[in-house]
mmCIF file of C-alpha atoms in Angstrom:
data_model
loop_
_atom_site.group_PDB
_atom_site.id
_atom_site.type_symbol
_atom_site.label_atom_id
_atom_site.label_comp_id
_atom_site.label_asym_id
_atom_site.label_seq_id
_atom_site.Cartn_x
_atom_site.Cartn_y
_atom_site.Cartn_z
ATOM 1 C CA UNK A 1448 5.289 -30.947 -57.166
ATOM 2 C CA UNK A 1449 5.626 -30.049 -53.507
ATOM 3 C CA UNK A 1450 5.180 -33.658 -52.448
ATOM 4 C CA UNK A 1451 7.635 -34.980 -55.055
ATOM 5 C CA UNK A 1452 10.442 -32.408 -54.835
ATOM 6 C CA UNK A 1453 9.970 -30.846 -51.422
ATOM 7 C CA UNK A 1454 9.549 -27.179 -50.505
ATOM 8 C CA UNK A 1455 13.116 -26.233 -51.444
ATOM 9 C CA UNK A 1456 12.538 -26.872 -55.147
ATOM 10 C CA UNK A 1457 9.345 -24.857 -55.497
ATOM 11 C CA UNK A 1458 9.558 -21.660 -57.541
ATOM 12 C CA UNK A 1459 9.728 -18.446 -55.575
ATOM 13 C CA UNK A 1460 6.384 -16.601 -55.541
ATOM 14 C CA UNK A 1461 6.127 -13.481 -57.655
ATOM 15 C CA UNK A 1462 5.620 -10.377 -55.596
ATOM 16 C CA UNK A 1463 3.454 -7.647 -57.004
ATOM 17 C CA UNK A 1464 1.793 -4.568 -55.674
ATOM 18 C CA UNK A 1465 -1.899 -4.026 -55.148
ATOM 19 C CA UNK A 1466 -1.502 -0.354 -55.946
ATOM 20 C CA UNK A 1467 -3.199 0.723 -59.171
ATOM 21 C CA UNK A 1468 -0.731 0.770 -62.052
ATOM 22 C CA UNK A 1469 -1.679 1.488 -65.659
ATOM 23 C CA UNK A 1470 0.472 -1.337 -67.033
ATOM 24 C CA UNK A 1471 -1.083 -4.186 -64.965
ATOM 25 C CA UNK A 1472 -3.514 -5.121 -67.726
ATOM 26 C CA UNK A 1473 -1.164 -4.780 -70.691
ATOM 27 C CA UNK A 1474 0.685 -8.093 -70.577
ATOM 28 C CA UNK A 1475 -2.365 -10.248 -71.213
ATOM 29 C CA UNK A 1476 -3.356 -8.208 -74.262
ATOM 30 C CA UNK A 1477 -0.008 -7.391 -75.810
ATOM 31 C CA UNK A 1478 1.407 -10.940 -75.812
ATOM 32 C CA UNK A 1479 -1.364 -12.460 -78.048
ATOM 33 C CA UNK A 1480 -0.943 -9.588 -80.520
ATOM 34 C CA UNK A 1481 2.826 -10.086 -80.648
ATOM 35 C CA UNK A 1482 2.289 -13.827 -81.091
ATOM 36 C CA UNK A 1483 -0.156 -13.198 -83.955
ATOM 37 C CA UNK A 1484 2.296 -10.813 -85.621
ATOM 38 C CA UNK A 1485 5.176 -13.291 -85.302
ATOM 39 C CA UNK A 1486 3.160 -16.174 -86.763
ATOM 40 C CA UNK A 1487 1.781 -14.162 -89.663
ATOM 41 C CA UNK A 1488 4.237 -13.199 -92.349
ATOM 42 C CA UNK A 1489 1.777 -10.987 -94.204
ATOM 43 C CA UNK A 1490 1.876 -7.214 -94.168
ATOM 44 C CA UNK A 1491 -1.911 -7.163 -93.612
ATOM 45 C CA UNK A 1492 -1.472 -8.367 -90.036
ATOM 46 C CA UNK A 1493 0.990 -5.585 -89.313
ATOM 47 C CA UNK A 1494 -1.380 -3.026 -90.851
ATOM 48 C CA UNK A 1495 -4.214 -4.323 -88.663
ATOM 49 C CA UNK A 1496 -2.120 -4.128 -85.511
ATOM 50 C CA UNK A 1497 -1.041 -0.498 -86.047
ATOM 51 C CA UNK A 1498 -4.439 0.999 -85.035
ATOM 52 C CA UNK A 1499 -4.700 -1.485 -82.199
ATOM 53 C CA UNK A 1500 -1.377 -0.353 -80.716
ATOM 54 C CA UNK A 1501 -1.964 3.338 -81.426
ATOM 55 C CA UNK A 1502 -5.646 3.736 -80.504
ATOM 56 C CA UNK A 1503 -7.199 0.773 -78.746
ATOM 57 C CA UNK A 1504 -4.351 -0.165 -76.414
ATOM 58 C CA UNK A 1505 -3.973 3.325 -74.853
ATOM 59 C CA UNK A 1506 -7.753 3.573 -74.394
ATOM 60 C CA UNK A 1507 -7.835 0.108 -72.845
ATOM 61 C CA UNK A 1508 -4.891 0.964 -70.571
ATOM 62 C CA UNK A 1509 -6.573 4.164 -69.365
ATOM 63 C CA UNK A 1510 -9.848 2.314 -68.707
ATOM 64 C CA UNK A 1511 -8.091 -0.481 -66.865
ATOM 65 C CA UNK A 1512 -6.207 2.027 -64.710
ATOM 66 C CA UNK A 1513 -9.436 3.853 -63.859
ATOM 67 C CA UNK A 1514 -11.120 0.572 -62.921
ATOM 68 C CA UNK A 1515 -8.170 -0.325 -60.666
ATOM 69 C CA UNK A 1516 -8.445 3.074 -58.980
ATOM 70 C CA UNK A 1517 -12.179 2.561 -58.356
ATOM 71 C CA UNK A 1518 -11.834 -0.953 -56.919
ATOM 72 C CA UNK A 1519 -10.002 -2.234 -53.881
ATOM 73 C CA UNK A 1520 -8.821 -5.545 -52.538
ATOM 74 C CA UNK A 1521 -11.403 -7.238 -50.300
ATOM 75 C CA UNK A 1522 -10.336 -7.840 -46.722
ATOM 76 C CA UNK A 1523 -11.672 -10.117 -44.028
ATOM 77 C CA UNK A 1524 -12.970 -8.399 -40.883
ATOM 78 C CA UNK A 1525 -10.292 -7.677 -38.280
ATOM 79 C CA UNK A 1526 -11.673 -10.268 -35.846
ATOM 80 C CA UNK A 1527 -11.294 -13.022 -38.468
ATOM 81 C CA UNK A 1528 -7.837 -11.842 -39.599
ATOM 82 C CA UNK A 1529 -6.594 -11.930 -36.007
ATOM 83 C CA UNK A 1530 -8.284 -15.226 -35.070
ATOM 84 C CA UNK A 1531 -5.832 -17.828 -33.870
ATOM 85 C CA UNK A 1532 -3.115 -15.324 -33.014
ATOM 86 C CA UNK A 1533 -1.811 -15.336 -29.482
ATOM 87 C CA UNK A 1534 -3.764 -13.097 -27.127
ATOM 88 C CA UNK A 1535 -6.464 -12.233 -29.675
ATOM 89 C CA UNK A 1536 -10.168 -12.942 -29.120
ATOM 90 C CA UNK A 1537 -11.752 -16.005 -30.716
ATOM 91 C CA UNK A 1538 -14.757 -15.118 -32.902
ATOM 92 C CA UNK A 1539 -18.022 -16.599 -31.703
ATOM 93 C CA UNK A 1540 -19.411 -19.547 -33.600
ATOM 94 C CA UNK A 1541 -22.491 -19.016 -35.709
ATOM 95 C CA UNK A 1542 -25.566 -20.926 -34.576
ATOM 96 C CA UNK A 1543 -28.970 -21.404 -36.117
ATOM 97 C CA UNK A 1544 -30.478 -18.788 -33.788
ATOM 98 C CA UNK A 1545 -28.162 -16.114 -35.270
ATOM 99 C CA UNK A 1546 -30.189 -16.104 -38.495
ATOM 100 C CA UNK A 1547 -33.614 -14.530 -39.114
ATOM 101 C CA UNK A 1548 -36.639 -16.896 -38.945
ATOM 102 C CA UNK A 1549 -37.040 -17.254 -42.718
ATOM 103 C CA UNK A 1550 -33.376 -18.215 -43.128
ATOM 104 C CA UNK A 1551 -33.655 -20.652 -40.193
ATOM 105 C CA UNK A 1552 -36.615 -22.297 -41.928
ATOM 106 C CA UNK A 1553 -34.645 -22.622 -45.176
ATOM 107 C CA UNK A 1554 -31.673 -24.128 -43.381
ATOM 108 C CA UNK A 1555 -33.860 -26.639 -41.555
ATOM 109 C CA UNK A 1556 -35.639 -27.585 -44.790
ATOM 110 C CA UNK A 1557 -32.334 -28.324 -46.485
ATOM 111 C CA UNK A 1558 -30.852 -30.225 -43.542
ATOM 112 C CA UNK A 1559 -31.277 -33.553 -45.298
ATOM 113 C CA UNK A 1560 -28.507 -32.469 -47.675
ATOM 114 C CA UNK A 1561 -26.043 -31.973 -44.821
ATOM 115 C CA UNK A 1562 -25.604 -33.405 -41.351
ATOM 116 C CA UNK A 1563 -24.784 -31.917 -37.973
ATOM 117 C CA UNK A 1564 -22.593 -33.965 -35.654
ATOM 118 C CA UNK A 1565 -23.046 -33.457 -31.924
ATOM 119 C CA UNK A 1566 -19.589 -33.009 -30.385
ATOM 120 C CA UNK A 1567 -20.555 -34.521 -27.020
ATOM 121 C CA UNK A 1568 -22.347 -37.665 -28.181
ATOM 122 C CA UNK A 1569 -20.722 -38.128 -31.598
ATOM 123 C CA UNK A 1570 -24.135 -38.776 -33.175
ATOM 124 C CA UNK A 1571 -25.969 -36.909 -35.895
ATOM 125 C CA UNK A 1572 -28.442 -34.307 -34.614
ATOM 126 C CA UNK A 1573 -32.049 -34.887 -35.602
ATOM 127 C CA UNK A 1574 -34.164 -31.727 -35.613
ATOM 128 C CA UNK A 1575 -37.420 -33.691 -35.459
ATOM 129 C CA UNK A 1576 -38.227 -33.886 -39.145
ATOM 130 C CA UNK A 1577 -36.455 -36.979 -40.481
ATOM 131 C CA UNK A 1578 -38.700 -38.296 -43.219
#
């Protein structure tokens, strides 16, 4: 859609808060129940939905709110978040020697599934075990 219509015609992003709110989880559970009630013309469906709205939905809402209070949004480390910004340090690149010996061995054993390109020569690096 972006490539066809351009950035001007894209919908505006919805802004929401990351703060815990008890009603964040309601929309996904109320809308199917309303849809089921609208499509069913029988009184049985309405009788089945009464306990759901009176008992289960408040319990679910309280549980969802508690789970939101106990969790938090993951964040990248500060060095990574600031990488590329003017005047900020560049994080060091990870090399094979940064890992413990058992992890190094596992990486070297699986090297046939991936390749390392030497930046200076432009050739693939051979670690001495090309079968």
